[in-house]
């Protein structure tokens, strides 16, 4: 193996993969180090009873021709390689209130979105249009989101200190419409009086523009990006856990793996959580004040997920998602106490190349706090390092699963009988596979009251150590893609790259 690489990338989540692809395209020798067997971070898939499940990516926005993610993926060679299915244009997300049985549709395309909601709330059409105008205005302030070079923080400063919930309430006094507009807020783990409008806007806009499912799982993104890196001469190593980032003479000289091996490079990019990255180095260049600031930032909540294999032919395949809520109070689900859990859940059907009429599987996802699993926090269990967590853990998971299935069954009668088998993911699963200390779904939680503190710069104080991934600007496929472009801009001129992406 090479004695020294140009760039070592720690972690093979989407941010690391895109950095690896773009920078190896530019001629840098790249080595990617991944602790798990499977690459991809939240793009990882797994099979149970010969049915494929996504671990984290249930649908993707912005992939219609000319849209932002389409252009980046086209440049990366993904659009010609991926198997995609456009979700129902009349409804990509169905917001359901179980107590009164009312259901509402979010449609693709702004005019269709406005018309669909206005059919349920005819007196609110102007307010719905004003809401959409503001969403687009907020999105316009983020240059790379719109595939252009801007002037950094200044351009977006005017929209950073707006609270999402308060904004929605200012648009309409109709409480049910307020609830619907935030009805899929599990997409960004929305917290009342904290989550900024820009997070709501950037996520919502992407799906309104267009919504898609990956046929046979999101790991195809990983496969094609990894292939591109290798084709460019890059090295990708799994089962390679980075234990230490070693600094000497003012810069990182190498990383040390768990088995003691040292890997040298000129530059280093960490795709890990910033706090986890800092814990790997004892460098005094990173001052205690900076370390304390990063350590003090609150992470978004974790989740509990059921991945269920369905008996063949028992449930139709839906080309849209469902967000089930007990009743009004969609912002309250995130702080729901254990006795009342679940208050809300997302329901996702995976697109399969084997069948389109019937669903092969169903995924139920609900918020869950990490501390509910504190009894087992000393355990660690992955495919690379398998270890059971004990009978009490399995019993606790089953208890939660039965509650969640019963909740979903109020919308889908007979669901329990349609399930052939099910498997669960807990906050500990996300912690062990993805790496955030508390199993956080989306990394650092953004706060409109102090936006600067939750914007993490790609540069660290160590001159050759950089960050990428969901903690920088925004989570999700699109957010991480844009963060990766920002990181790449530290190594290559961003303006020509953005032009190539726009013209791909």
PDB file of N, CA and C in Angstrom, residues 365-457:
ATOM      1  N   UNK A 365     -41.678   4.136  11.894  1.00  0.00           N
ATOM      2  CA  UNK A 365     -40.617   4.891  12.565  1.00  0.00           C
ATOM      3  C   UNK A 365     -41.227   5.888  13.538  1.00  0.00           C
ATOM      4  N   UNK A 366     -40.789   5.847  14.781  1.00  0.00           N
ATOM      5  CA  UNK A 366     -41.276   6.778  15.803  1.00  0.00           C
ATOM      6  C   UNK A 366     -40.099   7.330  16.598  1.00  0.00           C
ATOM      7  N   UNK A 367     -40.275   8.536  17.124  1.00  0.00           N
ATOM      8  CA  UNK A 367     -39.252   9.115  17.989  1.00  0.00           C
ATOM      9  C   UNK A 367     -39.001   8.217  19.203  1.00  0.00           C
ATOM     10  N   UNK A 368     -37.756   8.199  19.644  1.00  0.00           N
ATOM     11  CA  UNK A 368     -37.447   7.546  20.916  1.00  0.00           C
ATOM     12  C   UNK A 368     -36.184   8.163  21.500  1.00  0.00           C
ATOM     13  N   UNK A 369     -36.228   8.444  22.780  1.00  0.00           N
ATOM     14  CA  UNK A 369     -35.068   9.037  23.450  1.00  0.00           C
ATOM     15  C   UNK A 369     -34.033   7.963  23.776  1.00  0.00           C
ATOM     16  N   UNK A 370     -32.786   8.341  23.684  1.00  0.00           N
ATOM     17  CA  UNK A 370     -31.684   7.412  23.962  1.00  0.00           C
ATOM     18  C   UNK A 370     -31.730   6.914  25.402  1.00  0.00           C
ATOM     19  N   UNK A 371     -32.148   7.797  26.325  1.00  0.00           N
ATOM     20  CA  UNK A 371     -32.080   7.411  27.737  1.00  0.00           C
ATOM     21  C   UNK A 371     -33.040   6.274  28.091  1.00  0.00           C
ATOM     22  N   UNK A 372     -34.006   5.985  27.222  1.00  0.00           N
ATOM     23  CA  UNK A 372     -34.878   4.837  27.480  1.00  0.00           C
ATOM     24  C   UNK A 372     -34.099   3.520  27.396  1.00  0.00           C
ATOM     25  N   UNK A 373     -32.933   3.579  26.740  1.00  0.00           N
ATOM     26  CA  UNK A 373     -32.112   2.376  26.584  1.00  0.00           C
ATOM     27  C   UNK A 373     -30.821   2.462  27.400  1.00  0.00           C
ATOM     28  N   UNK A 374     -30.814   3.360  28.396  1.00  0.00           N
ATOM     29  CA  UNK A 374     -29.589   3.578  29.179  1.00  0.00           C
ATOM     30  C   UNK A 374     -29.120   2.311  29.898  1.00  0.00           C
ATOM     31  N   UNK A 375     -30.044   1.420  30.222  1.00  0.00           N
ATOM     32  CA  UNK A 375     -29.693   0.166  30.906  1.00  0.00           C
ATOM     33  C   UNK A 375     -28.710  -0.677  30.085  1.00  0.00           C
ATOM     34  N   UNK A 376     -28.750  -0.488  28.748  1.00  0.00           N
ATOM     35  CA  UNK A 376     -27.907  -1.307  27.867  1.00  0.00           C
ATOM     36  C   UNK A 376     -26.856  -0.476  27.125  1.00  0.00           C
ATOM     37  N   UNK A 377     -26.598   0.746  27.604  1.00  0.00           N
ATOM     38  CA  UNK A 377     -25.697   1.626  26.859  1.00  0.00           C
ATOM     39  C   UNK A 377     -24.248   1.139  26.868  1.00  0.00           C
ATOM     40  N   UNK A 378     -23.905   0.241  27.779  1.00  0.00           N
ATOM     41  CA  UNK A 378     -22.538  -0.303  27.828  1.00  0.00           C
ATOM     42  C   UNK A 378     -22.323  -1.373  26.757  1.00  0.00           C
ATOM     43  N   UNK A 379     -23.382  -1.821  26.088  1.00  0.00           N
ATOM     44  CA  UNK A 379     -23.264  -2.890  25.091  1.00  0.00           C
ATOM     45  C   UNK A 379     -22.923  -2.317  23.723  1.00  0.00           C
ATOM     46  N   UNK A 380     -22.421  -3.177  22.846  1.00  0.00           N
ATOM     47  CA  UNK A 380     -22.098  -2.776  21.468  1.00  0.00           C
ATOM     48  C   UNK A 380     -22.369  -3.973  20.568  1.00  0.00           C
ATOM     49  N   UNK A 381     -23.121  -3.748  19.491  1.00  0.00           N
ATOM     50  CA  UNK A 381     -23.506  -4.871  18.634  1.00  0.00           C
ATOM     51  C   UNK A 381     -23.637  -4.420  17.185  1.00  0.00           C
ATOM     52  N   UNK A 382     -22.714  -4.865  16.337  1.00  0.00           N
ATOM     53  CA  UNK A 382     -22.805  -4.623  14.899  1.00  0.00           C
ATOM     54  C   UNK A 382     -22.447  -5.914  14.173  1.00  0.00           C
ATOM     55  N   UNK A 383     -22.608  -5.873  12.871  1.00  0.00           N
ATOM     56  CA  UNK A 383     -22.234  -7.033  12.063  1.00  0.00           C
ATOM     57  C   UNK A 383     -20.738  -7.307  12.179  1.00  0.00           C
ATOM     58  N   UNK A 384     -19.953  -6.221  12.284  1.00  0.00           N
ATOM     59  CA  UNK A 384     -18.500  -6.371  12.387  1.00  0.00           C
ATOM     60  C   UNK A 384     -18.069  -6.841  13.774  1.00  0.00           C
ATOM     61  N   UNK A 385     -18.872  -6.505  14.791  1.00  0.00           N
ATOM     62  CA  UNK A 385     -18.546  -6.908  16.169  1.00  0.00           C
ATOM     63  C   UNK A 385     -19.822  -7.376  16.858  1.00  0.00           C
ATOM     64  N   UNK A 386     -20.303  -8.567  16.492  1.00  0.00           N
ATOM     65  CA  UNK A 386     -21.591  -9.034  17.022  1.00  0.00           C
ATOM     66  C   UNK A 386     -21.531  -9.390  18.504  1.00  0.00           C
ATOM     67  N   UNK A 387     -22.561  -8.969  19.241  1.00  0.00           N
ATOM     68  CA  UNK A 387     -22.681  -9.303  20.665  1.00  0.00           C
ATOM     69  C   UNK A 387     -24.120  -9.032  21.079  1.00  0.00           C
ATOM     70  N   UNK A 388     -24.750  -9.984  21.726  1.00  0.00           N
ATOM     71  CA  UNK A 388     -26.132  -9.804  22.162  1.00  0.00           C
ATOM     72  C   UNK A 388     -26.232  -8.812  23.305  1.00  0.00           C
ATOM     73  N   UNK A 389     -27.431  -8.251  23.487  1.00  0.00           N
ATOM     74  CA  UNK A 389     -27.637  -7.303  24.586  1.00  0.00           C
ATOM     75  C   UNK A 389     -28.485  -7.914  25.710  1.00  0.00           C
ATOM     76  N   UNK A 390     -28.876  -9.162  25.548  1.00  0.00           N
ATOM     77  CA  UNK A 390     -29.570  -9.848  26.633  1.00  0.00           C
ATOM     78  C   UNK A 390     -31.072  -9.948  26.455  1.00  0.00           C
ATOM     79  N   UNK A 391     -31.683 -10.810  27.261  1.00  0.00           N
ATOM     80  CA  UNK A 391     -33.118 -11.090  27.156  1.00  0.00           C
ATOM     81  C   UNK A 391     -33.973  -9.885  27.530  1.00  0.00           C
ATOM     82  N   UNK A 392     -33.546  -9.128  28.528  1.00  0.00           N
ATOM     83  CA  UNK A 392     -34.339  -7.966  28.962  1.00  0.00           C
ATOM     84  C   UNK A 392     -34.440  -6.935  27.843  1.00  0.00           C
ATOM     85  N   UNK A 393     -33.353  -6.765  27.107  1.00  0.00           N
ATOM     86  CA  UNK A 393     -33.341  -5.843  25.963  1.00  0.00           C
ATOM     87  C   UNK A 393     -34.327  -6.315  24.900  1.00  0.00           C
ATOM     88  N   UNK A 394     -34.288  -7.592  24.574  1.00  0.00           N
ATOM     89  CA  UNK A 394     -35.196  -8.138  23.563  1.00  0.00           C
ATOM     90  C   UNK A 394     -36.650  -7.979  24.001  1.00  0.00           C
ATOM     91  N   UNK A 395     -36.919  -8.210  25.280  1.00  0.00           N
ATOM     92  CA  UNK A 395     -38.283  -8.072  25.799  1.00  0.00           C
ATOM     93  C   UNK A 395     -38.753  -6.625  25.728  1.00  0.00           C
ATOM     94  N   UNK A 396     -37.852  -5.689  26.048  1.00  0.00           N
ATOM     95  CA  UNK A 396     -38.198  -4.263  25.999  1.00  0.00           C
ATOM     96  C   UNK A 396     -38.490  -3.838  24.563  1.00  0.00           C
ATOM     97  N   UNK A 397     -37.670  -4.292  23.628  1.00  0.00           N
ATOM     98  CA  UNK A 397     -37.905  -3.991  22.208  1.00  0.00           C
ATOM     99  C   UNK A 397     -39.257  -4.531  21.754  1.00  0.00           C
ATOM    100  N   UNK A 398     -39.560  -5.753  22.148  1.00  0.00           N
ATOM    101  CA  UNK A 398     -40.826  -6.363  21.735  1.00  0.00           C
ATOM    102  C   UNK A 398     -42.028  -5.604  22.295  1.00  0.00           C
ATOM    103  N   UNK A 399     -41.889  -5.133  23.525  1.00  0.00           N
ATOM    104  CA  UNK A 399     -42.964  -4.346  24.141  1.00  0.00           C
ATOM    105  C   UNK A 399     -43.210  -3.063  23.341  1.00  0.00           C
ATOM    106  N   UNK A 400     -42.123  -2.384  22.974  1.00  0.00           N
ATOM    107  CA  UNK A 400     -42.246  -1.156  22.175  1.00  0.00           C
ATOM    108  C   UNK A 400     -42.822  -1.465  20.795  1.00  0.00           C
ATOM    109  N   UNK A 401     -42.357  -2.552  20.194  1.00  0.00           N
ATOM    110  CA  UNK A 401     -42.821  -2.919  18.854  1.00  0.00           C
ATOM    111  C   UNK A 401     -44.319  -3.195  18.850  1.00  0.00           C
ATOM    112  N   UNK A 402     -44.802  -3.890  19.869  1.00  0.00           N
ATOM    113  CA  UNK A 402     -46.233  -4.202  19.934  1.00  0.00           C
ATOM    114  C   UNK A 402     -47.064  -2.928  20.050  1.00  0.00           C
ATOM    115  N   UNK A 403     -46.576  -1.960  20.813  1.00  0.00           N
ATOM    116  CA  UNK A 403     -47.273  -0.674  20.940  1.00  0.00           C
ATOM    117  C   UNK A 403     -47.319   0.061  19.604  1.00  0.00           C
ATOM    118  N   UNK A 404     -46.187   0.055  18.899  1.00  0.00           N
ATOM    119  CA  UNK A 404     -46.110   0.782  17.633  1.00  0.00           C
ATOM    120  C   UNK A 404     -46.980   0.117  16.563  1.00  0.00           C
ATOM    121  N   UNK A 405     -46.988  -1.195  16.527  1.00  0.00           N
ATOM    122  CA  UNK A 405     -47.841  -1.906  15.563  1.00  0.00           C
ATOM    123  C   UNK A 405     -49.313  -1.621  15.861  1.00  0.00           C
ATOM    124  N   UNK A 406     -49.687  -1.626  17.139  1.00  0.00           N
ATOM    125  CA  UNK A 406     -51.076  -1.338  17.521  1.00  0.00           C
ATOM    126  C   UNK A 406     -51.473   0.074  17.098  1.00  0.00           C
ATOM    127  N   UNK A 407     -50.547   1.012  17.221  1.00  0.00           N
ATOM    128  CA  UNK A 407     -50.799   2.399  16.815  1.00  0.00           C
ATOM    129  C   UNK A 407     -51.038   2.467  15.306  1.00  0.00           C
ATOM    130  N   UNK A 408     -50.154   1.836  14.527  1.00  0.00           N
ATOM    131  CA  UNK A 408     -50.276   1.861  13.063  1.00  0.00           C
ATOM    132  C   UNK A 408     -51.507   1.098  12.589  1.00  0.00           C
ATOM    133  N   UNK A 409     -51.918   0.101  13.356  1.00  0.00           N
ATOM    134  CA  UNK A 409     -53.062  -0.726  12.956  1.00  0.00           C
ATOM    135  C   UNK A 409     -54.366   0.071  12.972  1.00  0.00           C
ATOM    136  N   UNK A 410     -54.382   1.180  13.663  1.00  0.00           N
ATOM    137  CA  UNK A 410     -55.578   2.028  13.660  1.00  0.00           C
ATOM    138  C   UNK A 410     -55.799   2.664  12.293  1.00  0.00           C
ATOM    139  N   UNK A 411     -54.743   2.802  11.520  1.00  0.00           N
ATOM    140  CA  UNK A 411     -54.862   3.260  10.133  1.00  0.00           C
ATOM    141  C   UNK A 411     -54.928   2.070   9.177  1.00  0.00           C
ATOM    142  N   UNK A 412     -54.198   1.025   9.497  1.00  0.00           N
ATOM    143  CA  UNK A 412     -54.119  -0.156   8.621  1.00  0.00           C
ATOM    144  C   UNK A 412     -54.664  -1.382   9.370  1.00  0.00           C
ATOM    145  N   UNK A 413     -56.001  -1.518   9.436  1.00  0.00           N
ATOM    146  CA  UNK A 413     -56.585  -2.649  10.172  1.00  0.00           C
ATOM    147  C   UNK A 413     -56.058  -3.984   9.637  1.00  0.00           C
ATOM    148  N   UNK A 414     -55.771  -4.886  10.561  1.00  0.00           N
ATOM    149  CA  UNK A 414     -55.265  -6.198  10.163  1.00  0.00           C
ATOM    150  C   UNK A 414     -53.774  -6.242   9.907  1.00  0.00           C
ATOM    151  N   UNK A 415     -53.078  -5.121  10.148  1.00  0.00           N
ATOM    152  CA  UNK A 415     -51.637  -5.064   9.872  1.00  0.00           C
ATOM    153  C   UNK A 415     -50.885  -6.181  10.592  1.00  0.00           C
ATOM    154  N   UNK A 416     -51.198  -6.389  11.855  1.00  0.00           N
ATOM    155  CA  UNK A 416     -50.477  -7.397  12.643  1.00  0.00           C
ATOM    156  C   UNK A 416     -50.554  -8.772  11.974  1.00  0.00           C
ATOM    157  N   UNK A 417     -51.734  -9.116  11.468  1.00  0.00           N
ATOM    158  CA  UNK A 417     -51.902 -10.423  10.822  1.00  0.00           C
ATOM    159  C   UNK A 417     -51.215 -10.496   9.463  1.00  0.00           C
ATOM    160  N   UNK A 418     -50.949  -9.325   8.871  1.00  0.00           N
ATOM    161  CA  UNK A 418     -50.282  -9.290   7.562  1.00  0.00           C
ATOM    162  C   UNK A 418     -48.763  -9.379   7.678  1.00  0.00           C
ATOM    163  N   UNK A 419     -48.253  -9.249   8.891  1.00  0.00           N
ATOM    164  CA  UNK A 419     -46.800  -9.276   9.106  1.00  0.00           C
ATOM    165  C   UNK A 419     -46.315 -10.722   9.226  1.00  0.00           C
ATOM    166  N   UNK A 420     -45.368 -11.058   8.377  1.00  0.00           N
ATOM    167  CA  UNK A 420     -44.750 -12.393   8.429  1.00  0.00           C
ATOM    168  C   UNK A 420     -43.680 -12.448   9.514  1.00  0.00           C
ATOM    169  N   UNK A 421     -42.880 -11.389   9.590  1.00  0.00           N
ATOM    170  CA  UNK A 421     -41.834 -11.279  10.612  1.00  0.00           C
ATOM    171  C   UNK A 421     -41.434  -9.818  10.705  1.00  0.00           C
ATOM    172  N   UNK A 422     -40.876  -9.423  11.848  1.00  0.00           N
ATOM    173  CA  UNK A 422     -40.392  -8.047  11.940  1.00  0.00           C
ATOM    174  C   UNK A 422     -39.091  -7.992  12.734  1.00  0.00           C
ATOM    175  N   UNK A 423     -38.353  -6.911  12.484  1.00  0.00           N
ATOM    176  CA  UNK A 423     -37.053  -6.680  13.109  1.00  0.00           C
ATOM    177  C   UNK A 423     -37.034  -5.219  13.545  1.00  0.00           C
ATOM    178  N   UNK A 424     -36.308  -4.909  14.586  1.00  0.00           N
ATOM    179  CA  UNK A 424     -36.338  -3.550  15.121  1.00  0.00           C
ATOM    180  C   UNK A 424     -34.947  -2.917  15.160  1.00  0.00           C
ATOM    181  N   UNK A 425     -34.938  -1.589  15.042  1.00  0.00           N
ATOM    182  CA  UNK A 425     -33.725  -0.792  15.255  1.00  0.00           C
ATOM    183  C   UNK A 425     -34.013   0.174  16.395  1.00  0.00           C
ATOM    184  N   UNK A 426     -33.076   0.307  17.304  1.00  0.00           N
ATOM    185  CA  UNK A 426     -33.242   1.179  18.467  1.00  0.00           C
ATOM    186  C   UNK A 426     -32.183   2.278  18.434  1.00  0.00           C
ATOM    187  N   UNK A 427     -32.259   3.238  19.359  1.00  0.00           N
ATOM    188  CA  UNK A 427     -31.190   4.235  19.437  1.00  0.00           C
ATOM    189  C   UNK A 427     -29.797   3.617  19.549  1.00  0.00           C
ATOM    190  N   UNK A 428     -29.694   2.438  20.179  1.00  0.00           N
ATOM    191  CA  UNK A 428     -28.390   1.777  20.282  1.00  0.00           C
ATOM    192  C   UNK A 428     -27.915   1.269  18.924  1.00  0.00           C
ATOM    193  N   UNK A 429     -28.840   0.810  18.098  1.00  0.00           N
ATOM    194  CA  UNK A 429     -28.477   0.357  16.746  1.00  0.00           C
ATOM    195  C   UNK A 429     -27.868   1.505  15.958  1.00  0.00           C
ATOM    196  N   UNK A 430     -28.539   2.669  16.011  1.00  0.00           N
ATOM    197  CA  UNK A 430     -28.038   3.833  15.271  1.00  0.00           C
ATOM    198  C   UNK A 430     -26.695   4.294  15.833  1.00  0.00           C
ATOM    199  N   UNK A 431     -26.564   4.264  17.168  1.00  0.00           N
ATOM    200  CA  UNK A 431     -25.286   4.655  17.776  1.00  0.00           C
ATOM    201  C   UNK A 431     -24.162   3.752  17.287  1.00  0.00           C
ATOM    202  N   UNK A 432     -24.379   2.451  17.319  1.00  0.00           N
ATOM    203  CA  UNK A 432     -23.307   1.505  17.022  1.00  0.00           C
ATOM    204  C   UNK A 432     -22.931   1.492  15.546  1.00  0.00           C
ATOM    205  N   UNK A 433     -23.914   1.610  14.667  1.00  0.00           N
ATOM    206  CA  UNK A 433     -23.622   1.558  13.231  1.00  0.00           C
ATOM    207  C   UNK A 433     -23.209   2.919  12.668  1.00  0.00           C
ATOM    208  N   UNK A 434     -23.908   3.976  13.087  1.00  0.00           N
ATOM    209  CA  UNK A 434     -23.671   5.299  12.485  1.00  0.00           C
ATOM    210  C   UNK A 434     -22.636   6.092  13.270  1.00  0.00           C
ATOM    211  N   UNK A 435     -22.612   5.925  14.599  1.00  0.00           N
ATOM    212  CA  UNK A 435     -21.503   6.499  15.355  1.00  0.00           C
ATOM    213  C   UNK A 435     -21.813   7.685  16.239  1.00  0.00           C
ATOM    214  N   UNK A 436     -23.011   8.285  16.155  1.00  0.00           N
ATOM    215  CA  UNK A 436     -23.298   9.407  17.050  1.00  0.00           C
ATOM    216  C   UNK A 436     -23.523   8.865  18.460  1.00  0.00           C
ATOM    217  N   UNK A 437     -23.046   9.591  19.448  1.00  0.00           N
ATOM    218  CA  UNK A 437     -22.974   9.073  20.815  1.00  0.00           C
ATOM    219  C   UNK A 437     -24.329   8.669  21.377  1.00  0.00           C
ATOM    220  N   UNK A 438     -25.394   9.340  20.961  1.00  0.00           N
ATOM    221  CA  UNK A 438     -26.716   9.050  21.513  1.00  0.00           C
ATOM    222  C   UNK A 438     -27.701   8.562  20.449  1.00  0.00           C
ATOM    223  N   UNK A 439     -27.173   8.015  19.360  1.00  0.00           N
ATOM    224  CA  UNK A 439     -28.042   7.454  18.336  1.00  0.00           C
ATOM    225  C   UNK A 439     -28.874   8.475  17.597  1.00  0.00           C
ATOM    226  N   UNK A 440     -28.435   9.723  17.621  1.00  0.00           N
ATOM    227  CA  UNK A 440     -29.178  10.822  16.998  1.00  0.00           C
ATOM    228  C   UNK A 440     -29.503  10.537  15.534  1.00  0.00           C
ATOM    229  N   UNK A 441     -30.736  10.860  15.123  1.00  0.00           N
ATOM    230  CA  UNK A 441     -31.128  10.657  13.724  1.00  0.00           C
ATOM    231  C   UNK A 441     -30.402  11.612  12.787  1.00  0.00           C
ATOM    232  N   UNK A 442     -30.333  12.886  13.198  1.00  0.00           N
ATOM    233  CA  UNK A 442     -29.878  13.919  12.261  1.00  0.00           C
ATOM    234  C   UNK A 442     -28.704  14.739  12.774  1.00  0.00           C
ATOM    235  N   UNK A 443     -28.015  14.248  13.796  1.00  0.00           N
ATOM    236  CA  UNK A 443     -26.851  14.978  14.281  1.00  0.00           C
ATOM    237  C   UNK A 443     -27.242  16.202  15.091  1.00  0.00           C
ATOM    238  N   UNK A 444     -26.408  17.229  15.021  1.00  0.00           N
ATOM    239  CA  UNK A 444     -26.585  18.422  15.846  1.00  0.00           C
ATOM    240  C   UNK A 444     -27.904  19.116  15.512  1.00  0.00           C
ATOM    241  N   UNK A 445     -28.669  19.410  16.555  1.00  0.00           N
ATOM    242  CA  UNK A 445     -29.979  20.044  16.415  1.00  0.00           C
ATOM    243  C   UNK A 445     -29.807  21.545  16.221  1.00  0.00           C
ATOM    244  N   UNK A 446     -30.400  22.077  15.155  1.00  0.00           N
ATOM    245  CA  UNK A 446     -30.271  23.506  14.854  1.00  0.00           C
ATOM    246  C   UNK A 446     -31.198  24.333  15.756  1.00  0.00           C
ATOM    247  N   UNK A 447     -30.779  25.576  16.042  1.00  0.00           N
ATOM    248  CA  UNK A 447     -31.531  26.434  16.964  1.00  0.00           C
ATOM    249  C   UNK A 447     -31.615  27.844  16.384  1.00  0.00           C
ATOM    250  N   UNK A 448     -32.835  28.312  16.119  1.00  0.00           N
ATOM    251  CA  UNK A 448     -32.993  29.640  15.507  1.00  0.00           C
ATOM    252  C   UNK A 448     -32.533  30.750  16.442  1.00  0.00           C
ATOM    253  N   UNK A 449     -32.500  30.480  17.758  1.00  0.00           N
ATOM    254  CA  UNK A 449     -32.101  31.509  18.719  1.00  0.00           C
ATOM    255  C   UNK A 449     -30.599  31.752  18.721  1.00  0.00           C
ATOM    256  N   UNK A 450     -29.850  30.783  18.229  1.00  0.00           N
ATOM    257  CA  UNK A 450     -28.387  30.905  18.199  1.00  0.00           C
ATOM    258  C   UNK A 450     -27.855  30.170  16.973  1.00  0.00           C
ATOM    259  N   UNK A 451     -28.174  30.676  15.777  1.00  0.00           N
ATOM    260  CA  UNK A 451     -27.833  29.927  14.558  1.00  0.00           C
ATOM    261  C   UNK A 451     -26.342  29.738  14.351  1.00  0.00           C
ATOM    262  N   UNK A 452     -25.536  30.702  14.782  1.00  0.00           N
ATOM    263  CA  UNK A 452     -24.093  30.617  14.545  1.00  0.00           C
ATOM    264  C   UNK A 452     -23.497  29.405  15.253  1.00  0.00           C
ATOM    265  N   UNK A 453     -23.969  29.131  16.459  1.00  0.00           N
ATOM    266  CA  UNK A 453     -23.368  28.041  17.239  1.00  0.00           C
ATOM    267  C   UNK A 453     -23.645  26.678  16.626  1.00  0.00           C
ATOM    268  N   UNK A 454     -24.742  26.557  15.857  1.00  0.00           N
ATOM    269  CA  UNK A 454     -25.066  25.247  15.288  1.00  0.00           C
ATOM    270  C   UNK A 454     -24.682  25.134  13.814  1.00  0.00           C
ATOM    271  N   UNK A 455     -24.020  26.153  13.280  1.00  0.00           N
ATOM    272  CA  UNK A 455     -23.369  26.021  11.974  1.00  0.00           C
ATOM    273  C   UNK A 455     -21.925  25.602  12.232  1.00  0.00           C
ATOM    274  N   UNK A 456     -21.560  24.427  11.802  1.00  0.00           N
ATOM    275  CA  UNK A 456     -20.210  23.915  12.035  1.00  0.00           C
ATOM    276  C   UNK A 456     -19.388  24.138  10.769  1.00  0.00           C
ATOM    277  N   UNK A 457     -18.248  24.795  10.915  1.00  0.00           N
ATOM    278  CA  UNK A 457     -17.385  25.050   9.759  1.00  0.00           C
ATOM    279  C   UNK A 457     -16.699  23.765   9.317  1.00  0.00           C
TER     280      UNK A 457
END
